[in-house]
Coordinates of C-alpha atoms in Angstrom, one line a residue:
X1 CA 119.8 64.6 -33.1
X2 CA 119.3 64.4 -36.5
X3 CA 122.3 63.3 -39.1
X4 CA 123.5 66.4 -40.0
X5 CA 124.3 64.8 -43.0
X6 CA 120.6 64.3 -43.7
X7 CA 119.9 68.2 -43.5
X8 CA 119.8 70.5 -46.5
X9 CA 118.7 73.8 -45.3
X10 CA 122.9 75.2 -44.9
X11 CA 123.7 73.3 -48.3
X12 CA 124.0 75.3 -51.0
X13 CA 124.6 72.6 -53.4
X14 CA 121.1 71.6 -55.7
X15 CA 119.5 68.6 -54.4
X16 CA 117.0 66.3 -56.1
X17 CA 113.9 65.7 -54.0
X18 CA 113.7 61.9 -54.7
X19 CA 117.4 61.4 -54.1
X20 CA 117.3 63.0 -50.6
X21 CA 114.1 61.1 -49.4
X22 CA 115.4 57.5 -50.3
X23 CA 119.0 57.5 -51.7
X24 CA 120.8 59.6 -49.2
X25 CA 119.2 57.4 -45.9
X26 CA 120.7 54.3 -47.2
X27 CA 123.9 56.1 -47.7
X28 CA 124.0 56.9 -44.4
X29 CA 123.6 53.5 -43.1
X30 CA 119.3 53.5 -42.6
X31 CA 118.2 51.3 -45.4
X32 CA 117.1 48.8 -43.2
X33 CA 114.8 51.7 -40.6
X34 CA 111.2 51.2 -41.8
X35 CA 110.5 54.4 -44.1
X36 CA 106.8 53.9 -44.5
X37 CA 104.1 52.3 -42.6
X38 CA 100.7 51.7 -44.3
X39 CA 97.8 50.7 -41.8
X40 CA 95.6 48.5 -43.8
X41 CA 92.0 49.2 -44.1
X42 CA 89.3 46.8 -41.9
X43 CA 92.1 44.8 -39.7
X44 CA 94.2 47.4 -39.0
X45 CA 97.7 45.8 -39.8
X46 CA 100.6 46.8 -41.5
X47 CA 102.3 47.0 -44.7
X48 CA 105.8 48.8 -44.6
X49 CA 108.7 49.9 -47.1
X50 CA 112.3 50.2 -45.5
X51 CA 114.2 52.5 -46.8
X52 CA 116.0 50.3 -48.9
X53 CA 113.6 49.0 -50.9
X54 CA 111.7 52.9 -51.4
X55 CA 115.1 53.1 -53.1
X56 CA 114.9 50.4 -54.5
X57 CA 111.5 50.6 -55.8
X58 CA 111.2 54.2 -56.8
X59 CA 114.7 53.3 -58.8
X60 CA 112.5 51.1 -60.9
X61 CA 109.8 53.6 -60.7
X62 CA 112.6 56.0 -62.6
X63 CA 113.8 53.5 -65.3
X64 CA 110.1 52.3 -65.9
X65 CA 109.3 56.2 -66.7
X66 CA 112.3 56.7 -68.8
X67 CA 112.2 54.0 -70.9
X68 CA 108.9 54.7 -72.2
X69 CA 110.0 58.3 -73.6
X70 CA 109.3 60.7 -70.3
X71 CA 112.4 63.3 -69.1
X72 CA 113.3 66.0 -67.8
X73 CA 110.5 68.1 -67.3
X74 CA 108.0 65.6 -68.7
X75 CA 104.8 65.0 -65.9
X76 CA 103.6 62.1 -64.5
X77 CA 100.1 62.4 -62.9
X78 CA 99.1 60.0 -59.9
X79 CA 95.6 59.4 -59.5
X80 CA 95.4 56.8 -56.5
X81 CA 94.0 56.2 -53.3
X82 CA 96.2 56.4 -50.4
X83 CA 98.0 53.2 -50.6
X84 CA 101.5 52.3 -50.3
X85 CA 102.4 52.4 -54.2
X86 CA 102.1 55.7 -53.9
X87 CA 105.6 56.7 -52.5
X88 CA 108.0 55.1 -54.4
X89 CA 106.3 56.1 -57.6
X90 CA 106.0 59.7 -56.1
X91 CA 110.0 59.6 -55.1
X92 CA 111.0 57.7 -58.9
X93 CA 109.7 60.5 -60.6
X94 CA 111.5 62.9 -59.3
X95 CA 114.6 60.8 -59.1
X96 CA 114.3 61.1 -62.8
X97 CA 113.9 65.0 -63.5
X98 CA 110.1 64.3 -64.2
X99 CA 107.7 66.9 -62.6
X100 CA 104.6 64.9 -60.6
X101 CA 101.0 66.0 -60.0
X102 CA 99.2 64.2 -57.5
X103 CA 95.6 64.2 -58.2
X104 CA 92.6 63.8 -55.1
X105 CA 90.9 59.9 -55.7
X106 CA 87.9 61.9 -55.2
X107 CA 87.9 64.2 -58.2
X108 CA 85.8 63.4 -61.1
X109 CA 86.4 63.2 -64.8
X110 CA 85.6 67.3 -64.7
X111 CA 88.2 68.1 -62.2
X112 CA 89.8 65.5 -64.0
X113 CA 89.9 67.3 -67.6
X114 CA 90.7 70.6 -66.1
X115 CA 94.0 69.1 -64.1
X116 CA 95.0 66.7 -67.8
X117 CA 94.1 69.0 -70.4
X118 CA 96.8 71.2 -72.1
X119 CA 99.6 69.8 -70.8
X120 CA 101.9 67.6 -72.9
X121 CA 104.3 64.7 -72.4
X122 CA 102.4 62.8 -70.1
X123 CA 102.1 59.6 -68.4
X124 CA 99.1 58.8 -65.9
X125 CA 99.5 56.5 -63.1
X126 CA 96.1 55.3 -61.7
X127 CA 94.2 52.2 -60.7
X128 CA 91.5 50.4 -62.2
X129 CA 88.9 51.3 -60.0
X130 CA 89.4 55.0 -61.2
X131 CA 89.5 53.9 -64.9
X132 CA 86.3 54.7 -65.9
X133 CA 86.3 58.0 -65.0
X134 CA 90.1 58.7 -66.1
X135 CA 88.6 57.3 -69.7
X136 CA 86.1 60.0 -69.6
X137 CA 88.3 62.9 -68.6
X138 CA 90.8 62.0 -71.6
X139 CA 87.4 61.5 -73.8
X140 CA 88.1 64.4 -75.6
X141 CA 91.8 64.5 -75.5
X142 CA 93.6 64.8 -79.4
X143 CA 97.0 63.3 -77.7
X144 CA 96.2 60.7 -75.3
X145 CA 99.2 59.6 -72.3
X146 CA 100.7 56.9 -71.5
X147 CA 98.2 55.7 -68.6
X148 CA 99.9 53.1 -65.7
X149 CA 97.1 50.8 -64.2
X150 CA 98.4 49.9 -61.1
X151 CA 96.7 46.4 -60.3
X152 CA 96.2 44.9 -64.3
X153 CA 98.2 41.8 -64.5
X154 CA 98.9 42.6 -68.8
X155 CA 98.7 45.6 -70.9
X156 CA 95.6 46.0 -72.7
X157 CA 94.6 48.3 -75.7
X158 CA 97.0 51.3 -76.0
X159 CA 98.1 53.7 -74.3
X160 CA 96.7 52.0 -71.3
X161 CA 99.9 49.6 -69.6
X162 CA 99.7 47.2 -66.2
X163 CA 102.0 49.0 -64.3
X164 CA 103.4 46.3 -61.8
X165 CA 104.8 43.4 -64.6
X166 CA 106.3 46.3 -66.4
X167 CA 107.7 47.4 -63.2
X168 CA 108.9 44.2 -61.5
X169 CA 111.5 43.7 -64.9
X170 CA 113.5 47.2 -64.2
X171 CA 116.4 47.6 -63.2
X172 CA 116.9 48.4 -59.5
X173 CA 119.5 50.4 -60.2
X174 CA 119.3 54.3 -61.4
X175 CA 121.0 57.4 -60.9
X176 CA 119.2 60.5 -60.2
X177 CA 119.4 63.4 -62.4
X178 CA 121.3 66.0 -61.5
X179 CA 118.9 68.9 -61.0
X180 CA 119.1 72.7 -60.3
X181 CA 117.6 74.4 -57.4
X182 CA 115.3 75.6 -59.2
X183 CA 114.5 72.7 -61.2
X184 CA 110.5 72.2 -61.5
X185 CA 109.5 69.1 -59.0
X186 CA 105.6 69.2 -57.6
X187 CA 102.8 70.9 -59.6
X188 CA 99.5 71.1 -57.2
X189 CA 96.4 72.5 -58.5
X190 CA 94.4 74.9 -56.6
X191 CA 90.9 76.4 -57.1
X192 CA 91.1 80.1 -58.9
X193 CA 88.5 83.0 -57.6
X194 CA 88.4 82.7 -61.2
X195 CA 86.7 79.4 -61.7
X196 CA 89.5 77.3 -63.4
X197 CA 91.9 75.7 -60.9
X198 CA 95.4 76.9 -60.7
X199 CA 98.7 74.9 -62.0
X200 CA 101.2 76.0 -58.7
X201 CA 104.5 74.9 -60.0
X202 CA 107.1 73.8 -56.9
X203 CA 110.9 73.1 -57.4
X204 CA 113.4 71.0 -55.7
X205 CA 114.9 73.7 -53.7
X206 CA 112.1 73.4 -51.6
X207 CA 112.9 70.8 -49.8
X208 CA 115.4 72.9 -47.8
X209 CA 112.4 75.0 -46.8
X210 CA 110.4 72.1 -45.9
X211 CA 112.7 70.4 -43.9
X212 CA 114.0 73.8 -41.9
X213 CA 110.3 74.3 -41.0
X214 CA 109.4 70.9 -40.0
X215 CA 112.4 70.8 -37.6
X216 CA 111.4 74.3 -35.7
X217 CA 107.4 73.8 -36.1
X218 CA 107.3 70.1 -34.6
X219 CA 110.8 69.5 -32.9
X220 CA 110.6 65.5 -34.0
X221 CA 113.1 63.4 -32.9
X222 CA 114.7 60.6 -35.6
X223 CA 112.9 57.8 -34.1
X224 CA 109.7 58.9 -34.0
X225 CA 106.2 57.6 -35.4
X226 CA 105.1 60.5 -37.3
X227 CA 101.1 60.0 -38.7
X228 CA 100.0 63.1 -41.3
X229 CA 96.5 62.2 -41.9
X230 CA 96.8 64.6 -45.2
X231 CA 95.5 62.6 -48.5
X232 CA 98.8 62.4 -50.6
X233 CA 97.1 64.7 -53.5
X234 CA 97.3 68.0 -51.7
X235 CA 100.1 70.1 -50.4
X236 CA 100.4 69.0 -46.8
X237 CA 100.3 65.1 -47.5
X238 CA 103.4 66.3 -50.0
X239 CA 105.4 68.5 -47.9
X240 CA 104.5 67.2 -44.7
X241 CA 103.1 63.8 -45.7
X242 CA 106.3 62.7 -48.3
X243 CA 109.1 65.2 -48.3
X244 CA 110.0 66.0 -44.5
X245 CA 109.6 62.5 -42.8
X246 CA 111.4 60.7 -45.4
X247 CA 114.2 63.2 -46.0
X248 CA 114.9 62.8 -42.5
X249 CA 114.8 59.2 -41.9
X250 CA 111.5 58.9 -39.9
X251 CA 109.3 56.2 -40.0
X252 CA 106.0 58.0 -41.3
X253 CA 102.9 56.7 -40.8
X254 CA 99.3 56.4 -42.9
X255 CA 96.3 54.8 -42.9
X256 CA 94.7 53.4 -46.4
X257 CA 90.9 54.0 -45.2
X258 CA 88.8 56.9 -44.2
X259 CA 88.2 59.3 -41.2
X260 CA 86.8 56.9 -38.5
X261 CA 87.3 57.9 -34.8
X262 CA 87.5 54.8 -33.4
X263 CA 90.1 53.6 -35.8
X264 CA 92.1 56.2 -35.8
X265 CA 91.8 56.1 -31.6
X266 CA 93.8 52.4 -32.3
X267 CA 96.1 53.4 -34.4
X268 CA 97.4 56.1 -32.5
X269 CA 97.1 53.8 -29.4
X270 CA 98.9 50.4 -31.7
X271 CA 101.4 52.2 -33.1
X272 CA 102.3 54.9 -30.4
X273 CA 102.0 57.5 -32.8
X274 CA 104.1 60.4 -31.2
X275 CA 103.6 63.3 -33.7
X276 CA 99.9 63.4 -35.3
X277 CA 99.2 66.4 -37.6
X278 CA 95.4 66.9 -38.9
X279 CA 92.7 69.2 -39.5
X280 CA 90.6 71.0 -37.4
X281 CA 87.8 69.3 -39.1
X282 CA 88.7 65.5 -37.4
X283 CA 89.0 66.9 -34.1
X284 CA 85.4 68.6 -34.4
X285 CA 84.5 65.6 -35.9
X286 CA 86.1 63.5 -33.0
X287 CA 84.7 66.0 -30.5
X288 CA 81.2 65.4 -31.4
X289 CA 81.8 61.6 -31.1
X290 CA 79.9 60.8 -28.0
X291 CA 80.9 57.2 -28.9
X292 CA 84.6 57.7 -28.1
X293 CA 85.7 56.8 -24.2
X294 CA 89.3 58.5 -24.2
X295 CA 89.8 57.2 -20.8
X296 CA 90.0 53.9 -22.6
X297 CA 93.0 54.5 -24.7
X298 CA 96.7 54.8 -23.9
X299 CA 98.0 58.3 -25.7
X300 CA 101.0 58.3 -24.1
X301 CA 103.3 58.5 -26.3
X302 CA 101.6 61.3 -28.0
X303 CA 103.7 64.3 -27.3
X304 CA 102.6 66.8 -29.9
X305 CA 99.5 67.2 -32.2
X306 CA 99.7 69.9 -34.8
X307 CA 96.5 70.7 -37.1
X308 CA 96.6 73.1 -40.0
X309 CA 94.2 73.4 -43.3
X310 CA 91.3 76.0 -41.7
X311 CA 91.6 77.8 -38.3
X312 CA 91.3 76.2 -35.1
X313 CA 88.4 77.5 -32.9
X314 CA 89.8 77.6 -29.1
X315 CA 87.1 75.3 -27.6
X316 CA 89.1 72.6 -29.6
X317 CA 92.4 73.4 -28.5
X318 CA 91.0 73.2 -25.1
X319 CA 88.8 70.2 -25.8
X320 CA 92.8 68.4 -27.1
X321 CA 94.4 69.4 -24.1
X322 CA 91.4 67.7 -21.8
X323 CA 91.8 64.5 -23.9
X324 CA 94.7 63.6 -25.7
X325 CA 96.5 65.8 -22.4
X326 CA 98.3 67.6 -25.5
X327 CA 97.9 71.3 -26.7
X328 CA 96.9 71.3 -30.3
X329 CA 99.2 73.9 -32.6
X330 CA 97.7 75.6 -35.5
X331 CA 100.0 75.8 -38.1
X332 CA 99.7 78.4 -41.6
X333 CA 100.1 77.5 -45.2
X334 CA 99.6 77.7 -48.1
X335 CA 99.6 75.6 -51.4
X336 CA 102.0 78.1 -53.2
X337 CA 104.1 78.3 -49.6
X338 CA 104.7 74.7 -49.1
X339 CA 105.8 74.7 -46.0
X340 CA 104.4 76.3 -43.1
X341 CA 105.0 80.8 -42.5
X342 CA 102.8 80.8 -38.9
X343 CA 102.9 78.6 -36.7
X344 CA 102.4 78.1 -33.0
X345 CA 105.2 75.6 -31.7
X346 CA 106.5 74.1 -28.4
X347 CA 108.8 77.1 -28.1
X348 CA 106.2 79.7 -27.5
X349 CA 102.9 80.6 -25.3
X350 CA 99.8 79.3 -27.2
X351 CA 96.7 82.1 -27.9
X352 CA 94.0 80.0 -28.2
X353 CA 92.4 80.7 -32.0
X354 CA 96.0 82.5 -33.0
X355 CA 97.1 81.7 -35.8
X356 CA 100.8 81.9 -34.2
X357 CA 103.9 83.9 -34.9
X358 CA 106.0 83.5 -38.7
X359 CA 108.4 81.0 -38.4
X360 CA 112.2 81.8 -37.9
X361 CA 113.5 83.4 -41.4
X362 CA 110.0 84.2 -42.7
X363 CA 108.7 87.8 -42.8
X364 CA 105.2 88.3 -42.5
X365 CA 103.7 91.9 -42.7
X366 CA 100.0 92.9 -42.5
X367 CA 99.4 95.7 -45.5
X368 CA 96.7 98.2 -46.3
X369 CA 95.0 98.7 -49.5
X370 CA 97.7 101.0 -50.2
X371 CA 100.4 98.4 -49.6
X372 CA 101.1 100.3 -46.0
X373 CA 102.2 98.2 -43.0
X374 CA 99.1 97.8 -40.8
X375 CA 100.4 98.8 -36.9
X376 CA 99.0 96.2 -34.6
X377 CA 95.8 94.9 -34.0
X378 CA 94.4 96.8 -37.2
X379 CA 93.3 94.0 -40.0
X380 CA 94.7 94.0 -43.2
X381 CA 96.3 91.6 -46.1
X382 CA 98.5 88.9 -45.1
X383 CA 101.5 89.4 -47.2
X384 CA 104.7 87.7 -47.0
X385 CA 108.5 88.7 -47.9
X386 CA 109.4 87.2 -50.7
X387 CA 111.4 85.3 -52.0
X388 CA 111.3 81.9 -49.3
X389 CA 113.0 78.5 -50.1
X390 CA 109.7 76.7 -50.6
X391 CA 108.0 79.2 -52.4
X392 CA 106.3 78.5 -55.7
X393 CA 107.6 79.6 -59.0
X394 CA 104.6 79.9 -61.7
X395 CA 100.8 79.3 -62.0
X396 CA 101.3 77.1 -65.0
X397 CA 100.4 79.2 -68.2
X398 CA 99.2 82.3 -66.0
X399 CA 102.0 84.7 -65.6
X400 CA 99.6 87.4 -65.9
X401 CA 98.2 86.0 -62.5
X402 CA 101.3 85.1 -61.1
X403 CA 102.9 88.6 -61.4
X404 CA 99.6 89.7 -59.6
X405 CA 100.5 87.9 -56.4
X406 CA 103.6 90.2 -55.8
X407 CA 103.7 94.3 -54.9
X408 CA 107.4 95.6 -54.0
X409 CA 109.0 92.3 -52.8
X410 CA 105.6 90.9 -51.1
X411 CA 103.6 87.6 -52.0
X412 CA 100.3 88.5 -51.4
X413 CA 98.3 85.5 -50.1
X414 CA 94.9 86.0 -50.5
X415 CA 93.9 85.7 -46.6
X416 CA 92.8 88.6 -44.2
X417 CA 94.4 89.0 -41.0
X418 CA 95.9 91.0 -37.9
X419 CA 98.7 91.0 -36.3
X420 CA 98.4 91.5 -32.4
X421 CA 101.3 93.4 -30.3
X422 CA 102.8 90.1 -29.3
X423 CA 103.3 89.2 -32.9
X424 CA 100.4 87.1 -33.0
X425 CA 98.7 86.3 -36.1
X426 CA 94.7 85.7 -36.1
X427 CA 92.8 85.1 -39.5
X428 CA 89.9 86.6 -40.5
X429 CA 89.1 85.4 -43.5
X430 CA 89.6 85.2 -47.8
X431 CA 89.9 88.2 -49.7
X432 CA 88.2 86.6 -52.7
X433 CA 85.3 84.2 -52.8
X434 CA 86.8 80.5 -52.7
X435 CA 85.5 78.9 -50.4
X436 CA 87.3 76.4 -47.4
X437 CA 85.8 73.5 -46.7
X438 CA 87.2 71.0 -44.1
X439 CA 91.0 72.3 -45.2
X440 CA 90.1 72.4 -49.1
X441 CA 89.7 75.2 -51.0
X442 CA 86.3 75.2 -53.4
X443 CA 86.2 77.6 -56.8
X444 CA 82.6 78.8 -56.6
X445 CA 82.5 79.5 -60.5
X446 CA 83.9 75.7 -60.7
X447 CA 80.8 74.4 -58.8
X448 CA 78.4 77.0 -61.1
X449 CA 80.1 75.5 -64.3
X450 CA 78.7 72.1 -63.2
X451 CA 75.2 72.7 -62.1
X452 CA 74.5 75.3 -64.8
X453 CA 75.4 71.7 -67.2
X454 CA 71.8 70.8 -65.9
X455 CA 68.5 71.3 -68.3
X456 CA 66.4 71.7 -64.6
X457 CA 68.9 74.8 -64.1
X458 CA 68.5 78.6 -65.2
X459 CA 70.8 80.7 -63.4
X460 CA 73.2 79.4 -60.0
X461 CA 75.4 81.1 -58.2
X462 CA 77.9 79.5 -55.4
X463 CA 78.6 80.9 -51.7
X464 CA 80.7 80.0 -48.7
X465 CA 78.7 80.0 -45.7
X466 CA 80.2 79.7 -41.8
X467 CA 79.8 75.8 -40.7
X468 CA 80.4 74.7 -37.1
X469 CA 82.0 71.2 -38.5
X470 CA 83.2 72.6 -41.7
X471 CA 84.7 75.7 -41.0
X472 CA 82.5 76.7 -44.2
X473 CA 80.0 74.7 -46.3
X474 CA 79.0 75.5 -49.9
X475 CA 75.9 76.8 -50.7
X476 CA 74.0 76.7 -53.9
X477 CA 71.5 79.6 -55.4
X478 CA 69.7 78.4 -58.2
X479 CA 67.2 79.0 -60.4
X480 CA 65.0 76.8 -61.9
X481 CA 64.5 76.4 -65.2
X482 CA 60.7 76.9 -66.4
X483 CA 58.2 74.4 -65.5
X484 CA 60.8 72.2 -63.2
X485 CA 59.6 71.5 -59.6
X486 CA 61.7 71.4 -56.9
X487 CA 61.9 68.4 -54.2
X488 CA 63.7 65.9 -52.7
X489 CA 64.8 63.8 -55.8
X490 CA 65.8 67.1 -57.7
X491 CA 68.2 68.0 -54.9
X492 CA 69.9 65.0 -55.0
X493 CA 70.6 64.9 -59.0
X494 CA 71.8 68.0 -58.0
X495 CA 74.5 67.1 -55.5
X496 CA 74.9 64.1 -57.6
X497 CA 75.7 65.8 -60.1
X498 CA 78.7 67.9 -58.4
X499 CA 79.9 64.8 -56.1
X500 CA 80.6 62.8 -59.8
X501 CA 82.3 65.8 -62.2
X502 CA 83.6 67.4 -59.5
X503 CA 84.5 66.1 -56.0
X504 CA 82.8 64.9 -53.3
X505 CA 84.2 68.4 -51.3
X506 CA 82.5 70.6 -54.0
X507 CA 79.3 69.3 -53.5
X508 CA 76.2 71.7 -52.1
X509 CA 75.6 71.1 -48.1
X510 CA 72.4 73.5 -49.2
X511 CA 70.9 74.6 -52.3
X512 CA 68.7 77.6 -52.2
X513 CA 65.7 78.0 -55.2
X514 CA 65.7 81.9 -56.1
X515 CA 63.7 83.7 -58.2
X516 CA 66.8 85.9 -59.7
X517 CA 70.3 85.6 -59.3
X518 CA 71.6 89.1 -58.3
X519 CA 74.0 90.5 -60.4
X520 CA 76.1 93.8 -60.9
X521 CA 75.4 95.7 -64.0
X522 CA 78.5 94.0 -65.8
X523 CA 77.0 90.6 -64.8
X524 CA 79.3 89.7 -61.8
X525 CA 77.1 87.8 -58.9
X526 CA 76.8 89.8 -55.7
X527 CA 77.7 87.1 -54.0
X528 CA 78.6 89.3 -50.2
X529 CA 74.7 89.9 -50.6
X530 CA 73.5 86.4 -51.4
X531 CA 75.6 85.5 -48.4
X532 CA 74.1 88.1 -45.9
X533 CA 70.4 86.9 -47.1
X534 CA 71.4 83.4 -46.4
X535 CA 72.4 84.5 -42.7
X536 CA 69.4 86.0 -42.1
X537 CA 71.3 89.5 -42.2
X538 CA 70.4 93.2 -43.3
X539 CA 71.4 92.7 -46.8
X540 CA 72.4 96.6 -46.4
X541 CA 72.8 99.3 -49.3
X542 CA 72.8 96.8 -52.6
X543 CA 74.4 99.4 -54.7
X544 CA 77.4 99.5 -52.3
X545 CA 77.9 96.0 -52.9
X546 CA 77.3 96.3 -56.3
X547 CA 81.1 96.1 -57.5
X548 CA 82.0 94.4 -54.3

């Protein structure tokens, strides 16, 4: 069992985030347990943090932030790889009452300016192989931060400081601010059906929600090696990457480098990994590996795997259970639930493709478009009763949108779903147009603001289309500017283009030349019928999609 000192959900007392994941452990008497284990990209070995020096380290983290100016309520933005750094600066933050942002390595200095811009009191920790397109996101910036490059050995012109010397003379001694439950802690950004991505604003009282589900959904035990594959920038390499392992005293487990089958095979086989949570995109990805022997590796000590980001197709919960000899439980969040609402566990029968049944304390209700409770099997809105510990608090400057989200005590969440007579939940899709890719959600209009940048490009329009590896790919309509032929090298400025500004995720799998971009009569793109003629469908009655 657990120290039930360790456990927050009964607590009422407010607790900061960064002092639960690090100070509290070596209270208890587990500063020496390894916290986190970082598995080194080519050889495969290991750098770890115990839990003293995480405290120790993110204590430095805290004083470095505060003595150059940054507070309570003050952000600090991390824009680095998955490297071991990561944590303790993550943890010191928070330690310190400032709010943290964690930013994909991938995004460019587009996605870049639309994460920075606007908001004040800053400081930027990144490293110098992400400069140059950090430098072009803050181009146009009238206030610039403080930016923190991570491996510079001396500060160079302002407001760019080598973060390490500066760090290495602070103090390793801090005490965290006292902080209210609802104290803001984590901002994520998420794509908006509206183009512009969405500020979600976290607090510290979710860590009680976090941990709560994180002890019913996977049922780890204290000494467990726990590997979430989740970069650190999105909401389940937070929650379920950061937050829950270290504010129970786990050892958790990453790997610096990319998806690679066979590596990852050793690592769960070198480390004996026990609890391994993913996305349904690495197990199709592993699946269609006809270069992996699994009869060659020991997975013995694996005795749960948990996958969550897109829906997992049944062949793949079947294929885990014929190779890994574990079921595969899909698990349901979202970035503005922070913790998992549906989930399929150890406790219950799995329904292959189920989405599972709402975790204990949650209340999760299929509604009509009249906000009627859907009886079973009949699809509908997910909606969920609100309020939750981990639930999120603001968009960040978009209460309009915000307020939105909620009808008579519900969070509406965007998805489509039924509910089947066992309690069951199965997805069926988004209610708007963003589009999921591998786990990640897309904007559409974000992609169109980037190609439409182009002098080859007249018109575009973005899609989601269904993927086999995917789960959905993004699609491209365009039309060409006059006199501009289309071919090979044209397509790939074209991606290029996207996979710089934006991310390598929001880049075209398929761009489609059209003549005309259809459009409503007040200009919106019909994008239901560009998707049907990409299919190969009946595009239908056009006029009944016309305001669709």
């Amino acid at each position: 069992m657990f120290n039930p000192q360790l456990l927050l959900s009964n607590n009422s007392e407010p607790a900061n985030i960064g002092w639960v994941c690090s100070t509290v452990p070596c209270n208890l008497g587990y500063g020496n347990r390894i916290a986190v284990s970082m598995v080194k990209k080519g050889d495969l070995t290991l750098e770890t943090l115990s839990y003293q020096e995480l405290e120790d380290q993110s204590n430095q983290v805290a004083n470095l932030l505060t003595g150059y100016g940054l507070s309570m309520g003050s952000l600090l933005y991390i824009y680095l790889p998955k490297i071991i750094d990561y944590y303790p600066a993550f943890l010191g933050a928070l330690k310190a009452g400032i709010r943290v942002c964690p930013l994909f390595s991938n995004f460019g200095p587009e996605a870049l300016a639309d994460r920075i811009g606007g908001n004040q009191t800053t400081a930027i920790l990144t490293i110098s192989s992400l400069l140059p397109r950090l430098k072009k996101a803050l181009h146009d910036s009238l206030t610039l931060p403080i930016v923190f490059v991570l491996d510079w050995e001396a500060d160079q012109e302002a407001p760019f400081k080598a973060y390490r010397p500066n760090l290495s003379q602070q103090s390793k001694v801090f005490n965290p601010l006292s902080v209210e439950d609802y104290t803001p802690s984590v901002l994520h950004y998420t794509s908006g059906s509206t183009g512009k991505p969405k500020g979600v604003q976290h607090v510290h009282k979710a860590v009680r929600g976090i941990q709560k589900a994180f002890l019913e959904v996977m049922k780890p035990s204290p000494d467990d090696i726990y590997w979430c594959t989740a970069d650190p920038s999105w909401v389940v390499g937070v929650s379920y990457g950061i937050i829950a392992p270290l504010s129970l005293g786990m050892n958790l487990l990453q790997f610096e480098g990319v998806f690679n089958a066979q590596e990852w095979m050793k690592i769960i086989e070198r480390y004996g990994v026990n609890i391994l949570y993913s996305a349904p995109t690495v197990f199709r990805m592993m699946m269609r590996d006809e270069t992996i022997d699994f009869s060659q590796n020991d997975f013995s000590q694996l005795k749960a795997i948990f996958s969550t980001g897109e829906p997992l197709n049944p062949e793949i919960y079947h294929w885990g259970v014929k190779n890994f000899g574990q079921k595969i439980y899909d698990v349901w969040y979202q970035t503005e639930t922070a913790s998992p609402q549906v989930a399929n566990t150890p406790d219950i029968p799995v329904k292959p493709g189920s989405m599972g049944k709402a975790v204990q304390g949650i209340e999760v209700v299929i509604m009509d478009e009249q906000g009627k409770v859907c009886k079973p099997g009949i699809p509908g809105k997910l909606t969920i009763k609100a309020p939750w510990d981990s639930m999120f608090v603001a968009y960040l400057g978009r209460e309009d949108l915000y307020n939105a989200k909620f009808k008579n005590g519900y969070y509406y969440t965007g998805d489509l779903a039924r509910m089947d007579e066992d309690g069951y939940f199965w997805f069926l899709g988004r209610d708007d147009d963003i589009i999921n890719t591998s786990g990640h959600l897309v904007s559409p209009i974000e992609v169109e603001s980037c190609l439409i940048e182009l002098a080859e490009v007249a018109d575009v329009a973005v899609i989601g289309a269904p993927d086999a590896l995917t789960w959905e790919k993004v699609v491209a309509f365009v039309k060409l500017a006059k006199n501009v032929e289309w071919n090979k090298k044209t397509e790939l400025k074209f991606k290029t283009h996207v996979f710089n500004r934006v991310s390598s995720l929001a880049m075209p799998s398929d761009i489609v030349v059209i003549d005309n971009i259809p459009k409503t009569n007040s200009g919106k793109i019909m994008r239901r019928l560009l998707k049907r003629i990409y299919l190969g469908e009946d595009p239908g009655d056009i006029y009944s999609l016309e305001e669709a």
